[in-house]
CSV table of C-alpha atoms in Angstrom, one decimal:
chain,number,residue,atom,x,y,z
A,281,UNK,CA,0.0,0.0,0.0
A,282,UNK,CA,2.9,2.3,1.0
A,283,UNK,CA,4.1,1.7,-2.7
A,284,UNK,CA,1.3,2.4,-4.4
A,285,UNK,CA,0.8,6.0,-2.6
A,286,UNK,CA,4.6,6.9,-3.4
A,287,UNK,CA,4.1,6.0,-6.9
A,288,UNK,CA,0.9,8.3,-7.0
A,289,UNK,CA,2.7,11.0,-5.4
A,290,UNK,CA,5.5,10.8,-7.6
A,291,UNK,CA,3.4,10.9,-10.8
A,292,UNK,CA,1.4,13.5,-9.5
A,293,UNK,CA,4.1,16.1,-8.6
A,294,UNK,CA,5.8,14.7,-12.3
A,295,UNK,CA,2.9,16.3,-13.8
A,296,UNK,CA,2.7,19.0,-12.2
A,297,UNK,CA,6.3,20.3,-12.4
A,298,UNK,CA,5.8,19.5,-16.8
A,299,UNK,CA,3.0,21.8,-16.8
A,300,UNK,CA,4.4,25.9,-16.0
A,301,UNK,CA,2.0,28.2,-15.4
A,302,UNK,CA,2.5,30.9,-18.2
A,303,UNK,CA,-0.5,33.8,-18.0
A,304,UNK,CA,-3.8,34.8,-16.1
A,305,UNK,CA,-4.0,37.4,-19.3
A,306,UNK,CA,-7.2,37.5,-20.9
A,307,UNK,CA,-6.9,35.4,-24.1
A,308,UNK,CA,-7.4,38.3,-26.6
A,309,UNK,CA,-4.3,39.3,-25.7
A,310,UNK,CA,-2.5,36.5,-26.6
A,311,UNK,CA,-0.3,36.8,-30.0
A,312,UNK,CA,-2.2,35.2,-33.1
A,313,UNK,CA,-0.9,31.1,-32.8
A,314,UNK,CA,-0.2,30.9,-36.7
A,315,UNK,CA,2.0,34.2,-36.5
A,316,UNK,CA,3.9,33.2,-33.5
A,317,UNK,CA,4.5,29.5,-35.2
A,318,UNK,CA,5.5,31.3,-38.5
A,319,UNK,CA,7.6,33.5,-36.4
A,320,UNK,CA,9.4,30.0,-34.4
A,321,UNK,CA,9.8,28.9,-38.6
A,322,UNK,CA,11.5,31.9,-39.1
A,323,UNK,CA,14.2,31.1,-36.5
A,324,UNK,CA,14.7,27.9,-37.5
A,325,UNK,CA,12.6,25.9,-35.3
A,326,UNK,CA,10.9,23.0,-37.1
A,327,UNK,CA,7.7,22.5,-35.1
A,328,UNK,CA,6.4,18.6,-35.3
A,329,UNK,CA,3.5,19.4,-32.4
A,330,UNK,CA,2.1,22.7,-31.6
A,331,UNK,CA,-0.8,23.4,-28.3
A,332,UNK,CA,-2.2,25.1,-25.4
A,333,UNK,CA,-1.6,23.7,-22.0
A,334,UNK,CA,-3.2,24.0,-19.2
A,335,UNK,CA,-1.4,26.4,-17.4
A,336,UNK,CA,-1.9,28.8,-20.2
A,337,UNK,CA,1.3,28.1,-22.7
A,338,UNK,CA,2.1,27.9,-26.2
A,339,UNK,CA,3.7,24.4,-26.0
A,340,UNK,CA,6.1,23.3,-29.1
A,341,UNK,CA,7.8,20.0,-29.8
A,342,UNK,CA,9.8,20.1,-32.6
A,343,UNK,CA,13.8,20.7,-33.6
A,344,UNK,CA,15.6,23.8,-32.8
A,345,UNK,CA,17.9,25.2,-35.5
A,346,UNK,CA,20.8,23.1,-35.0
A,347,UNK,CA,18.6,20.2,-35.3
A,348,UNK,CA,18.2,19.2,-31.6
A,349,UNK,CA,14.8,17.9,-29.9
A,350,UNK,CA,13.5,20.4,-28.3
A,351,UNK,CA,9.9,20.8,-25.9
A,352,UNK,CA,9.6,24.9,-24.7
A,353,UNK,CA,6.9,26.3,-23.1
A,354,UNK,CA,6.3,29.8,-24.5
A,355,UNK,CA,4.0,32.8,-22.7
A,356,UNK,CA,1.5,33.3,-25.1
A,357,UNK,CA,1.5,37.0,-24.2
A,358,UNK,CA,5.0,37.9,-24.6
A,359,UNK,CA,6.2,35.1,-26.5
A,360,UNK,CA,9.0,34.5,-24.1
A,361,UNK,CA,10.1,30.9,-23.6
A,362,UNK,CA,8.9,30.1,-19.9
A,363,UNK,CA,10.9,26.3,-20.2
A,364,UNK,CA,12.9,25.2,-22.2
A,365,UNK,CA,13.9,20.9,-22.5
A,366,UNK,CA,16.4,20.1,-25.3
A,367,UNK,CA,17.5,16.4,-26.4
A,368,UNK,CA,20.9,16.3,-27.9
């Protein structure tokens, strides 16, 4: 039983730390998602999966411009990468 409630809490707080919290801003305030993907093109970035996460992000997985994996959390608002995980 003791193993089954640390495995539960480990997920949990797993999930919770892959999820930032990025705005409380209204939503019309958010930048256009097609122009800020164009603009990620732009810079390289090949984006494979593109969404909005719970906590309010622009979430890409894709391949950054030197070809690494990447996962980054952007603020939809700003457009300023909140978290950033690369693969090399």
């Amino acid at each position: 039983m003791r193993n089954l409630i640390a495995i539960a809490l480990l997920l949990g707080s797993t999930a919770v730390a892959a999820d930032p919290k990025c705005t409380t801003a209204e939503r019309s305030t958010w930048q256009d998602q097609e122009q800020f993907q164009a603009k990620l093109k732009e810079q390289g970035y090949r984006i494979n999966k593109f969404k909005v996460t719970k906590g309010n992000c622009y979430e890409i997985y894709g391949f950054d411009k030197d070809g690494r994996k990447v996962e980054i959390y952007h603020d939809p608002v700003t457009g300023k990468a909140v978290k950033t995980e690369i693969e090399d």
